[in-house]
mmCIF file of C-alpha atoms in Angstrom:
data_model
loop_
_atom_site.group_PDB
_atom_site.id
_atom_site.type_symbol
_atom_site.label_atom_id
_atom_site.label_comp_id
_atom_site.label_asym_id
_atom_site.label_seq_id
_atom_site.Cartn_x
_atom_site.Cartn_y
_atom_site.Cartn_z
ATOM 1 C CA MET A 1 11.289 14.207 -6.056
ATOM 2 C CA ASP A 2 10.589 17.490 -4.229
ATOM 3 C CA THR A 3 11.605 16.984 -0.597
ATOM 4 C CA ARG A 4 10.001 20.199 0.616
ATOM 5 C CA LEU A 5 6.753 19.919 2.551
ATOM 6 C CA THR A 6 3.723 21.652 1.112
ATOM 7 C CA PRO A 7 1.933 24.367 3.123
ATOM 8 C CA GLU A 8 -0.898 21.899 3.770
ATOM 9 C CA GLN A 9 1.524 19.291 5.125
ATOM 10 C CA ASP A 10 3.199 21.870 7.350
ATOM 11 C CA GLU A 11 -0.203 22.937 8.669
ATOM 12 C CA ILE A 12 -1.204 19.339 9.443
ATOM 13 C CA ARG A 13 1.984 18.814 11.438
ATOM 14 C CA ARG A 14 1.789 22.140 13.265
ATOM 15 C CA THR A 15 -1.864 21.796 14.252
ATOM 16 C CA LEU A 16 -1.456 18.191 15.344
ATOM 17 C CA ARG A 17 1.644 18.973 17.407
ATOM 18 C CA GLU A 18 -0.146 21.797 19.212
ATOM 19 C CA LEU A 19 -3.157 19.623 20.014
ATOM 20 C CA LEU A 20 -1.065 16.702 21.247
ATOM 21 C CA HIS A 21 1.094 19.020 23.354
ATOM 22 C CA LYS A 22 -2.034 20.166 25.188
ATOM 23 C CA ARG A 23 -3.911 16.864 25.361
ATOM 24 C CA CYS A 24 -1.282 14.088 25.482
ATOM 25 C CA GLY A 25 1.327 14.836 28.104
ATOM 26 C CA SER A 26 2.886 12.169 30.304
ATOM 27 C CA PRO A 27 0.043 12.113 32.917
ATOM 28 C CA GLU A 28 -2.625 11.896 30.197
ATOM 29 C CA LEU A 29 -0.677 9.154 28.400
ATOM 30 C CA ARG A 30 -0.381 6.981 31.488
ATOM 31 C CA SER A 31 -4.010 7.514 32.406
ATOM 32 C CA ALA A 32 -5.099 6.514 28.905
ATOM 33 C CA VAL A 33 -3.082 3.282 28.736
ATOM 34 C CA ASP A 34 -4.443 2.230 32.126
ATOM 35 C CA SER A 35 -8.053 2.630 30.978
ATOM 36 C CA PRO A 36 -10.032 -0.417 29.758
ATOM 37 C CA ALA A 37 -9.904 0.736 26.121
ATOM 38 C CA GLY A 38 -6.204 1.604 26.250
ATOM 39 C CA HIS A 39 -6.741 5.063 24.759
ATOM 40 C CA ASP A 40 -8.484 8.340 25.561
ATOM 41 C CA PRO A 41 -11.826 8.556 23.696
ATOM 42 C CA LEU A 42 -11.902 12.339 24.166
ATOM 43 C CA LEU A 43 -8.505 12.733 22.505
ATOM 44 C CA TRP A 44 -9.623 10.460 19.670
ATOM 45 C CA SER A 45 -12.743 12.591 19.203
ATOM 46 C CA ALA A 46 -10.634 15.750 19.144
ATOM 47 C CA LEU A 47 -8.304 14.272 16.536
ATOM 48 C CA ALA A 48 -11.308 13.323 14.417
ATOM 49 C CA ASP A 49 -13.390 16.483 14.840
ATOM 50 C CA ARG A 50 -10.661 19.110 14.617
ATOM 51 C CA LEU A 51 -8.244 17.463 12.178
ATOM 52 C CA GLY A 52 -10.150 14.694 10.442
ATOM 53 C CA LEU A 53 -7.196 12.450 11.251
ATOM 54 C CA PRO A 54 -8.964 9.057 10.943
ATOM 55 C CA GLY A 55 -10.042 9.904 7.382
ATOM 56 C CA LEU A 56 -6.914 11.780 6.341
ATOM 57 C CA ALA A 57 -5.982 9.283 3.603
ATOM 58 C CA LEU A 58 -9.542 8.348 2.582
ATOM 59 C CA PRO A 59 -11.297 9.813 -0.491
ATOM 60 C CA GLU A 60 -13.657 12.731 0.010
ATOM 61 C CA ARG A 61 -16.577 10.761 -1.445
ATOM 62 C CA TYR A 62 -16.384 8.512 1.628
ATOM 63 C CA GLY A 63 -16.138 11.352 4.124
ATOM 64 C CA GLY A 64 -12.337 11.506 4.167
ATOM 65 C CA VAL A 65 -9.995 14.458 3.708
ATOM 66 C CA GLY A 66 -8.674 13.197 0.384
ATOM 67 C CA CYS A 67 -4.974 13.289 1.222
ATOM 68 C CA SER A 68 -2.481 10.510 0.513
ATOM 69 C CA VAL A 69 -0.466 8.089 2.601
ATOM 70 C CA THR A 70 2.278 10.718 2.682
ATOM 71 C CA GLU A 71 0.182 13.087 4.797
ATOM 72 C CA LEU A 72 -0.945 10.234 7.034
ATOM 73 C CA ALA A 73 2.692 9.242 7.620
ATOM 74 C CA LEU A 74 3.650 12.827 8.479
ATOM 75 C CA ALA A 75 0.755 12.973 10.928
ATOM 76 C CA CYS A 76 1.888 9.717 12.516
ATOM 77 C CA GLU A 77 5.326 11.222 13.005
ATOM 78 C CA GLU A 78 3.674 13.674 15.389
ATOM 79 C CA THR A 79 1.654 11.003 17.197
ATOM 80 C CA GLY A 80 4.848 8.986 17.525
ATOM 81 C CA ARG A 81 6.609 11.870 19.279
ATOM 82 C CA VAL A 82 4.245 11.590 22.238
ATOM 83 C CA LEU A 83 3.485 7.861 21.851
ATOM 84 C CA ALA A 84 -0.177 8.835 21.557
ATOM 85 C CA PRO A 85 -2.343 5.795 22.337
ATOM 86 C CA SER A 86 -5.163 5.832 19.796
ATOM 87 C CA PRO A 87 -6.970 3.513 17.341
ATOM 88 C CA LEU A 88 -5.275 5.318 14.424
ATOM 89 C CA LEU A 89 -2.908 2.505 13.433
ATOM 90 C CA ALA A 90 -5.494 -0.271 13.673
ATOM 91 C CA THR A 91 -8.335 1.706 12.090
ATOM 92 C CA SER A 92 -6.840 4.046 9.496
ATOM 93 C CA VAL A 93 -3.560 2.347 8.584
ATOM 94 C CA LEU A 94 -4.346 -1.377 8.742
ATOM 95 C CA THR A 95 -8.090 -1.800 8.186
ATOM 96 C CA ALA A 96 -9.606 1.109 6.235
ATOM 97 C CA PRO A 97 -7.266 0.707 3.199
ATOM 98 C CA LEU A 98 -8.295 -2.945 2.833
ATOM 99 C CA ILE A 99 -11.988 -2.050 2.907
ATOM 100 C CA LEU A 100 -11.311 0.660 0.328
ATOM 101 C CA ALA A 101 -9.338 -1.698 -1.913
ATOM 102 C CA LEU A 102 -11.437 -4.878 -1.656
ATOM 103 C CA GLY A 103 -14.893 -3.909 -0.379
ATOM 104 C CA THR A 104 -18.034 -3.721 -2.448
ATOM 105 C CA GLN A 105 -19.566 -0.334 -3.113
ATOM 106 C CA ALA A 106 -22.162 -0.980 -0.406
ATOM 107 C CA GLN A 107 -19.494 -1.981 2.117
ATOM 108 C CA ARG A 108 -17.404 1.100 1.374
ATOM 109 C CA ALA A 109 -20.365 3.433 1.579
ATOM 110 C CA GLY A 110 -21.587 1.867 4.808
ATOM 111 C CA LEU A 111 -18.287 1.646 6.684
ATOM 112 C CA LEU A 112 -15.731 4.167 5.437
ATOM 113 C CA PRO A 113 -17.655 7.366 6.332
ATOM 114 C CA ARG A 114 -18.052 6.123 9.907
ATOM 115 C CA LEU A 115 -14.376 5.215 10.125
ATOM 116 C CA ALA A 116 -13.384 8.569 8.647
ATOM 117 C CA ALA A 117 -15.541 10.423 11.189
ATOM 118 C CA GLY A 118 -13.916 8.590 14.089
ATOM 119 C CA THR A 119 -17.261 7.380 15.421
ATOM 120 C CA PHE A 120 -16.374 3.786 14.548
ATOM 121 C CA THR A 121 -13.083 1.957 15.028
ATOM 122 C CA ALA A 122 -11.796 -1.185 13.356
ATOM 123 C CA ALA A 123 -9.089 -3.804 13.820
ATOM 124 C CA LEU A 124 -7.363 -6.289 11.533
ATOM 125 C CA ALA A 125 -7.337 -9.793 13.039
ATOM 126 C CA VAL A 126 -4.694 -12.076 11.540
ATOM 127 C CA PRO A 127 -4.335 -15.451 13.312
ATOM 128 C CA GLY A 128 -1.093 -16.356 15.025
ATOM 129 C CA PRO A 129 2.052 -14.216 15.193
ATOM 130 C CA THR A 130 1.883 -13.783 11.407
ATOM 131 C CA LEU A 131 0.852 -10.173 10.797
ATOM 132 C CA THR A 132 4.266 -9.358 9.380
ATOM 133 C CA THR A 133 4.023 -12.426 7.110
ATOM 134 C CA ALA A 134 0.535 -11.539 5.913
ATOM 135 C CA LEU A 135 1.748 -8.028 5.027
ATOM 136 C CA ALA A 136 4.774 -9.514 3.193
ATOM 137 C CA LEU A 137 7.202 -7.451 5.268
ATOM 138 C CA THR A 138 9.608 -10.218 6.269
ATOM 139 C CA CYS A 139 8.865 -12.796 3.562
ATOM 140 C CA GLY A 140 6.534 -13.328 0.645
ATOM 141 C CA ASN A 141 2.932 -14.005 1.636
ATOM 142 C CA GLU A 142 2.238 -16.504 -1.167
ATOM 143 C CA GLY A 143 2.166 -19.343 1.343
ATOM 144 C CA PHE A 144 0.329 -17.421 4.070
ATOM 145 C CA SER A 145 -2.675 -19.206 5.546
ATOM 146 C CA ALA A 146 -5.056 -17.934 8.206
ATOM 147 C CA GLY A 147 -5.655 -21.519 9.292
ATOM 148 C CA GLY A 148 -2.214 -22.149 10.713
ATOM 149 C CA GLY A 149 -1.036 -21.984 14.280
ATOM 150 C CA ARG A 150 -1.301 -24.231 17.301
ATOM 151 C CA ALA A 151 -5.002 -23.484 17.777
ATOM 152 C CA GLY A 152 -5.851 -23.897 14.114
ATOM 153 C CA GLY A 153 -6.156 -20.189 13.415
ATOM 154 C CA VAL A 154 -9.570 -19.081 12.160
ATOM 155 C CA GLN A 155 -11.724 -21.282 9.945
ATOM 156 C CA ALA A 156 -14.709 -20.165 7.862
ATOM 157 C CA ARG A 157 -17.430 -22.383 6.417
ATOM 158 C CA ARG A 158 -20.716 -21.981 4.624
ATOM 159 C CA SER A 159 -23.897 -22.667 6.611
ATOM 160 C CA ASP A 160 -27.398 -21.945 5.321
ATOM 161 C CA GLY A 161 -26.090 -19.293 2.958
ATOM 162 C CA ASP A 162 -24.036 -17.497 5.620
ATOM 163 C CA TRP A 163 -20.370 -17.592 6.468
ATOM 164 C CA ARG A 164 -19.671 -18.890 9.972
ATOM 165 C CA LEU A 165 -16.292 -18.261 11.615
ATOM 166 C CA TYR A 166 -14.653 -20.099 14.486
ATOM 167 C CA GLY A 167 -11.166 -19.892 15.957
ATOM 168 C CA GLN A 168 -8.943 -17.553 17.939
ATOM 169 C CA VAL A 169 -6.591 -14.636 17.271
ATOM 170 C CA ASP A 170 -4.259 -13.750 20.126
ATOM 171 C CA GLN A 171 -2.570 -10.490 19.082
ATOM 172 C CA VAL A 172 -5.002 -7.990 17.591
ATOM 173 C CA LEU A 173 -4.166 -4.308 17.846
ATOM 174 C CA ASP A 174 -7.187 -2.681 19.537
ATOM 175 C CA GLY A 175 -9.020 -5.971 19.076
ATOM 176 C CA HIS A 176 -10.592 -5.744 22.538
ATOM 177 C CA SER A 177 -12.313 -2.418 21.845
ATOM 178 C CA ALA A 178 -12.803 -2.030 18.078
ATOM 179 C CA GLY A 179 -16.367 -1.798 16.822
ATOM 180 C CA LEU A 180 -15.500 -3.746 13.665
ATOM 181 C CA LEU A 181 -13.191 -6.719 13.169
ATOM 182 C CA LEU A 182 -11.702 -7.520 9.774
ATOM 183 C CA VAL A 183 -10.811 -11.192 10.180
ATOM 184 C CA ALA A 184 -8.551 -13.272 7.958
ATOM 185 C CA ALA A 185 -9.966 -16.805 7.838
ATOM 186 C CA HIS A 186 -9.053 -20.087 6.199
ATOM 187 C CA THR A 187 -11.667 -21.557 3.854
ATOM 188 C CA GLY A 188 -12.081 -24.372 1.386
ATOM 189 C CA GLY A 189 -10.471 -27.235 3.306
ATOM 190 C CA PHE A 190 -7.082 -28.717 2.500
ATOM 191 C CA ALA A 191 -7.640 -29.365 -1.187
ATOM 192 C CA ARG A 192 -8.900 -25.860 -1.998
ATOM 193 C CA SER A 193 -7.224 -23.941 0.806
ATOM 194 C CA ARG A 194 -7.463 -20.159 0.574
ATOM 195 C CA THR A 195 -7.536 -17.100 2.813
ATOM 196 C CA LEU A 196 -10.429 -14.639 2.712
ATOM 197 C CA LEU A 197 -11.294 -11.533 4.720
ATOM 198 C CA PHE A 198 -14.550 -11.205 6.666
ATOM 199 C CA LEU A 199 -16.303 -8.310 8.383
ATOM 200 C CA VAL A 200 -17.429 -9.141 11.910
ATOM 201 C CA ALA A 201 -19.175 -6.790 14.330
ATOM 202 C CA GLY A 202 -17.253 -6.438 17.567
ATOM 203 C CA ASP A 203 -20.377 -7.164 19.605
ATOM 204 C CA ALA A 204 -21.688 -9.988 17.431
ATOM 205 C CA PRO A 205 -23.010 -13.097 19.219
ATOM 206 C CA GLY A 206 -20.202 -15.573 19.753
ATOM 207 C CA VAL A 207 -17.396 -12.982 19.834
ATOM 208 C CA VAL A 208 -15.404 -13.136 23.083
ATOM 209 C CA ARG A 209 -12.699 -10.508 23.577
ATOM 210 C CA ALA A 210 -10.206 -9.677 26.303
ATOM 211 C CA ARG A 211 -7.383 -7.185 26.561
ATOM 212 C CA GLN A 212 -3.924 -8.765 26.646
ATOM 213 C CA THR A 213 -0.855 -7.623 28.548
ATOM 214 C CA ALA A 214 1.577 -6.216 25.979
ATOM 215 C CA LEU A 215 5.202 -5.148 26.189
ATOM 216 C CA ASP A 216 4.227 -1.765 24.754
ATOM 217 C CA ALA A 217 1.194 -0.578 26.690
ATOM 218 C CA THR A 218 0.723 2.344 24.291
ATOM 219 C CA ARG A 219 -0.245 -0.209 21.621
ATOM 220 C CA PRO A 220 -3.048 -2.142 23.347
ATOM 221 C CA GLN A 221 -3.760 -5.640 22.066
ATOM 222 C CA GLY A 222 -6.672 -7.974 22.533
ATOM 223 C CA ARG A 223 -7.408 -11.671 22.221
ATOM 224 C CA VAL A 224 -10.406 -12.415 20.011
ATOM 225 C CA GLN A 225 -12.297 -15.709 20.132
ATOM 226 C CA LEU A 226 -14.863 -16.500 17.443
ATOM 227 C CA ARG A 227 -17.404 -19.156 18.399
ATOM 228 C CA ASP A 228 -19.526 -19.898 15.351
ATOM 229 C CA VAL A 229 -19.824 -16.192 14.502
ATOM 230 C CA ARG A 230 -21.577 -14.869 11.444
ATOM 231 C CA GLY A 231 -19.233 -12.984 9.132
ATOM 232 C CA GLU A 232 -19.724 -10.966 5.953
ATOM 233 C CA LEU A 233 -17.277 -11.626 3.136
ATOM 234 C CA LEU A 234 -15.266 -8.539 2.236
ATOM 235 C CA GLY A 235 -15.723 -7.918 -1.464
ATOM 236 C CA GLU A 236 -17.594 -9.818 -4.114
ATOM 237 C CA GLU A 237 -18.174 -13.548 -3.947
ATOM 238 C CA GLY A 238 -15.663 -15.378 -6.108
ATOM 239 C CA ALA A 239 -12.882 -12.808 -5.890
ATOM 240 C CA GLY A 240 -11.060 -15.121 -3.475
ATOM 241 C CA GLU A 241 -7.465 -15.258 -2.454
ATOM 242 C CA ALA A 242 -6.281 -13.938 -5.818
ATOM 243 C CA ALA A 243 -7.280 -10.445 -4.629
ATOM 244 C CA VAL A 244 -6.682 -10.771 -0.868
ATOM 245 C CA LEU A 245 -2.991 -11.663 -0.763
ATOM 246 C CA PRO A 246 -1.837 -9.000 -3.270
ATOM 247 C CA ALA A 247 -3.884 -6.402 -1.369
ATOM 248 C CA LEU A 248 -2.221 -7.396 1.903
ATOM 249 C CA ALA A 249 1.227 -7.235 0.308
ATOM 250 C CA ALA A 250 0.527 -3.795 -1.174
ATOM 251 C CA LEU A 251 -0.747 -2.604 2.190
ATOM 252 C CA GLY A 252 2.440 -3.839 3.895
ATOM 253 C CA ASP A 253 4.669 -1.256 2.227
ATOM 254 C CA GLN A 254 2.294 1.566 3.231
ATOM 255 C CA VAL A 255 2.095 0.314 6.803
ATOM 256 C CA ALA A 256 5.889 0.134 6.991
ATOM 257 C CA ALA A 257 6.256 3.697 5.673
ATOM 258 C CA VAL A 258 3.768 5.041 8.237
ATOM 259 C CA LEU A 259 5.388 3.107 11.074
ATOM 260 C CA ALA A 260 8.822 4.353 9.997
ATOM 261 C CA CYS A 261 7.695 7.977 10.244
ATOM 262 C CA GLU A 262 6.097 7.260 13.603
ATOM 263 C CA ALA A 263 9.330 5.708 14.903
ATOM 264 C CA VAL A 264 11.338 8.684 13.635
ATOM 265 C CA GLY A 265 9.065 11.048 15.576
ATOM 266 C CA ALA A 266 9.533 8.994 18.740
ATOM 267 C CA ALA A 267 13.311 8.826 18.255
ATOM 268 C CA GLU A 268 13.569 12.577 17.723
ATOM 269 C CA ARG A 269 11.559 13.296 20.856
ATOM 270 C CA VAL A 270 13.558 10.998 23.135
ATOM 271 C CA LEU A 271 16.760 12.552 21.752
ATOM 272 C CA GLU A 272 15.449 16.052 22.508
ATOM 273 C CA ARG A 273 14.606 15.073 26.054
ATOM 274 C CA THR A 274 18.013 13.502 26.578
ATOM 275 C CA VAL A 275 19.865 16.557 25.248
ATOM 276 C CA GLU A 276 17.792 18.779 27.514
ATOM 277 C CA TYR A 277 18.538 16.604 30.549
ATOM 278 C CA VAL A 278 22.319 16.322 30.064
ATOM 279 C CA GLY A 279 22.421 20.094 29.665
ATOM 280 C CA GLN A 280 20.883 20.512 33.125
ATOM 281 C CA ARG A 281 22.388 17.646 35.113
ATOM 282 C CA GLU A 282 25.768 18.509 36.643
ATOM 283 C CA GLN A 283 28.669 16.228 37.495
ATOM 284 C CA PHE A 284 32.061 17.382 38.830
ATOM 285 C CA GLY A 285 30.800 20.946 38.755
ATOM 286 C CA ARG A 286 29.805 21.063 35.076
ATOM 287 C CA PRO A 287 26.870 19.875 32.917
ATOM 288 C CA VAL A 288 27.104 16.247 31.861
ATOM 289 C CA GLY A 289 26.440 17.309 28.287
ATOM 290 C CA SER A 290 29.694 19.252 28.191
ATOM 291 C CA PHE A 291 31.781 16.060 28.322
ATOM 292 C CA GLN A 292 33.055 15.100 24.893
ATOM 293 C CA ALA A 293 32.199 11.413 25.293
ATOM 294 C CA VAL A 294 28.545 12.331 25.884
ATOM 295 C CA LYS A 295 28.582 14.699 22.908
ATOM 296 C CA HIS A 296 29.906 11.938 20.656
ATOM 297 C CA ARG A 297 27.230 9.494 21.761
ATOM 298 C CA LEU A 298 24.427 11.972 21.163
ATOM 299 C CA ALA A 299 25.917 13.024 17.831
ATOM 300 C CA ASP A 300 25.797 9.403 16.685
ATOM 301 C CA VAL A 301 22.150 9.198 17.734
ATOM 302 C CA TYR A 302 21.378 12.438 15.880
ATOM 303 C CA VAL A 303 22.954 11.142 12.664
ATOM 304 C CA GLY A 304 20.975 7.910 12.962
ATOM 305 C CA VAL A 305 17.690 9.769 13.476
ATOM 306 C CA GLN A 306 18.259 12.080 10.515
ATOM 307 C CA ALA A 307 19.218 9.191 8.242
ATOM 308 C CA ALA A 308 16.096 7.318 9.326
ATOM 309 C CA ARG A 309 13.974 10.406 8.648
ATOM 310 C CA SER A 310 15.304 10.648 5.090
ATOM 311 C CA ALA A 311 14.492 6.988 4.446
ATOM 312 C CA ALA A 312 11.044 7.295 6.027
ATOM 313 C CA TYR A 313 10.131 10.430 4.066
ATOM 314 C CA CYS A 314 11.314 8.864 0.814
ATOM 315 C CA SER A 315 9.210 5.771 1.435
ATOM 316 C CA ALA A 316 6.148 7.810 2.433
ATOM 317 C CA TRP A 317 6.481 9.975 -0.672
ATOM 318 C CA ALA A 318 6.833 6.901 -2.907
ATOM 319 C CA CYS A 319 3.718 5.288 -1.412
ATOM 320 C CA GLY A 320 1.734 8.507 -1.749
ATOM 321 C CA ALA A 321 2.816 8.971 -5.351
ATOM 322 C CA GLY A 322 2.125 5.354 -6.263
ATOM 323 C CA ALA A 323 5.763 4.832 -7.274
ATOM 324 C CA ARG A 324 7.349 1.384 -7.412
ATOM 325 C CA THR A 325 9.234 1.078 -4.145
ATOM 326 C CA GLU A 326 10.658 -2.477 -4.114
ATOM 327 C CA ARG A 327 9.916 -2.858 -0.403
ATOM 328 C CA SER A 328 11.450 0.520 0.458
ATOM 329 C CA GLY A 329 8.912 0.710 3.286
ATOM 330 C CA GLY A 330 10.492 -2.307 4.966
ATOM 331 C CA LEU A 331 13.970 -0.818 4.637
ATOM 332 C CA ALA A 332 12.803 2.507 6.043
ATOM 333 C CA LEU A 333 11.059 0.758 8.926
ATOM 334 C CA ALA A 334 14.183 -1.255 9.733
ATOM 335 C CA GLN A 335 16.310 1.887 9.834
ATOM 336 C CA ALA A 336 13.751 3.821 11.874
ATOM 337 C CA LEU A 337 13.294 1.058 14.462
ATOM 338 C CA GLU A 338 17.061 0.785 14.815
ATOM 339 C CA ALA A 339 17.326 4.562 15.302
ATOM 340 C CA LEU A 340 14.542 4.538 17.894
ATOM 341 C CA ARG A 341 16.037 1.650 19.818
ATOM 342 C CA CYS A 342 19.447 3.365 19.849
ATOM 343 C CA ALA A 343 17.990 6.747 20.870
ATOM 344 C CA ALA A 344 15.904 5.203 23.645
ATOM 345 C CA ALA A 345 18.791 3.089 24.955
ATOM 346 C CA GLU A 346 21.156 6.074 25.042
ATOM 347 C CA GLY A 347 18.418 8.137 26.676
ATOM 348 C CA ILE A 348 18.044 5.590 29.468
ATOM 349 C CA GLN A 349 21.807 5.421 29.966
ATOM 350 C CA LEU A 350 22.415 9.178 29.961
ATOM 351 C CA HIS A 351 19.518 9.880 32.300
ATOM 352 C CA GLY A 352 21.428 7.866 34.887
ATOM 353 C CA GLY A 353 19.494 6.182 37.689
ATOM 354 C CA ILE A 354 16.238 7.974 36.906
ATOM 355 C CA GLY A 355 16.237 6.603 33.361
ATOM 356 C CA PHE A 356 15.635 3.070 34.626
ATOM 357 C CA THR A 357 12.609 3.961 36.744
ATOM 358 C CA TRP A 358 9.018 3.102 35.877
ATOM 359 C CA GLU A 359 7.981 6.708 36.513
ATOM 360 C CA HIS A 360 10.208 8.105 33.741
ATOM 361 C CA ASP A 361 9.034 8.061 30.115
ATOM 362 C CA ALA A 362 12.334 6.811 28.647
ATOM 363 C CA GLN A 363 11.301 3.198 29.174
ATOM 364 C CA LEU A 364 8.117 3.783 27.182
ATOM 365 C CA TYR A 365 10.104 4.758 24.100
ATOM 366 C CA PHE A 366 12.360 1.732 24.418
ATOM 367 C CA LYS A 367 9.303 -0.519 24.726
ATOM 368 C CA ARG A 368 7.791 1.082 21.621
ATOM 369 C CA ALA A 369 10.919 0.159 19.631
ATOM 370 C CA ALA A 370 10.997 -3.391 21.020
ATOM 371 C CA GLY A 371 7.241 -3.877 20.645
ATOM 372 C CA ASP A 372 7.150 -2.709 17.028
ATOM 373 C CA GLU A 373 10.049 -4.978 16.181
ATOM 374 C CA LEU A 374 8.161 -7.929 17.656
ATOM 375 C CA LEU A 375 4.995 -7.060 15.728
ATOM 376 C CA PHE A 376 6.450 -5.953 12.385
ATOM 377 C CA GLY A 377 10.077 -7.142 12.348
ATOM 378 C CA PRO A 378 12.673 -8.094 13.325
ATOM 379 C CA VAL A 379 15.003 -5.591 11.689
ATOM 380 C CA HIS A 380 17.289 -8.135 10.031
ATOM 381 C CA ARG A 381 14.275 -9.933 8.516
ATOM 382 C CA LEU A 382 12.918 -6.662 7.112
ATOM 383 C CA ARG A 383 16.240 -6.022 5.389
ATOM 384 C CA ASP A 384 16.502 -9.605 4.192
ATOM 385 C CA ARG A 385 13.069 -9.364 2.588
ATOM 386 C CA ALA A 386 13.979 -6.102 0.829
ATOM 387 C CA ALA A 387 17.171 -7.674 -0.515
ATOM 388 C CA GLU A 388 15.212 -10.702 -1.713
ATOM 389 C CA ALA A 389 12.533 -8.575 -3.406
ATOM 390 C CA THR A 390 15.115 -6.549 -5.317
ATOM 391 C CA GLY A 391 17.173 -9.588 -6.319
ATOM 392 C CA LEU A 392 20.230 -8.199 -4.590
ATOM 393 C CA PHE A 393 21.879 -11.583 -4.047
ATOM 394 C CA GLU A 394 20.605 -13.551 -7.029
ATOM 395 C CA GLY A 395 23.068 -16.181 -8.157
ATOM 396 C CA GLY A 396 25.020 -15.920 -4.926
ATOM 397 C CA ALA A 397 26.613 -12.594 -5.852
ATOM 398 C CA VAL A 398 25.723 -8.974 -5.256
ATOM 399 C CA THR A 399 23.705 -7.544 -8.139
ATOM 400 C CA VAL A 400 24.736 -3.967 -8.963
#
């Protein structure tokens, strides 16, 4: 494994950091999250037009840049530094890879170029609080069903040759604004129960959407209700659950690697801001950062961030190279979320009274760590799943 970044990867990071520094400061961030869409369409257009970010990991034949998941993860490290609110995670990390892996040639040709150009956004709708289960991040997804949940999840049935969907999904990243919904639905009844994926236009008749209040406002979520909505099956008829669940599990490791890099970027940035602040704030006639106790606390945070970066880069490289990772993405995500939570908590503490205020950005980083753990964790479950997948505790003893 060559840990050095290529010139192209360095250029992607440098260009993206410069653009985000100009277009996604604290005032722009807060203005974007307060908008109905939850992101700045002009920033999204700039990311698409100048950098081709939405199609970074899509093949060139579908209008993408032709890079791998590795480059996408490195780019997300930069977006994580500024907590950039954008449809990137929902569109390019969660939805586009599934269309690429499972879609028919016509579906790929019709959808992927628009997603790569940034003119069309998409969202993955998985019923109930089960996204992490569907992606096999915290447990195997062999028993996953889109028909579960208190409201019955989402059901799909045949009617006059069409698929009709009905049900509700409460936590859909960018579900309130995405132009395309990729919906996991339960089909076949009890005896032949299976989960399939369906393409649904965001403005289709019978689709009712509303933005939800989320802990992390930089990751807007929507509630999606489907009232006898026509859906198009993703992929060929007859492929069924045998292809859907393995595709979701394979996607889970990539998603975890990207999220890990994003969390590392956020952790590094909040650490930088804290170091800068304690170097300026004075107490007893000297900078707070000159006290040894403060130095020790920040040194521990620094070590945690660097360790998380190593794990995240290794996982991103493995996903990009197609190497067998044994859920290394989940391990990297667990370490990165822990590093971000620690960095954000120490940042709030060492900023003193101002760190607890709504006006300061430290609370946004802490909410990103907590929100991601709610959506894709928790940390101990991510590690438990990795241990289970590698057979670490088979037979009740540690396997070496």
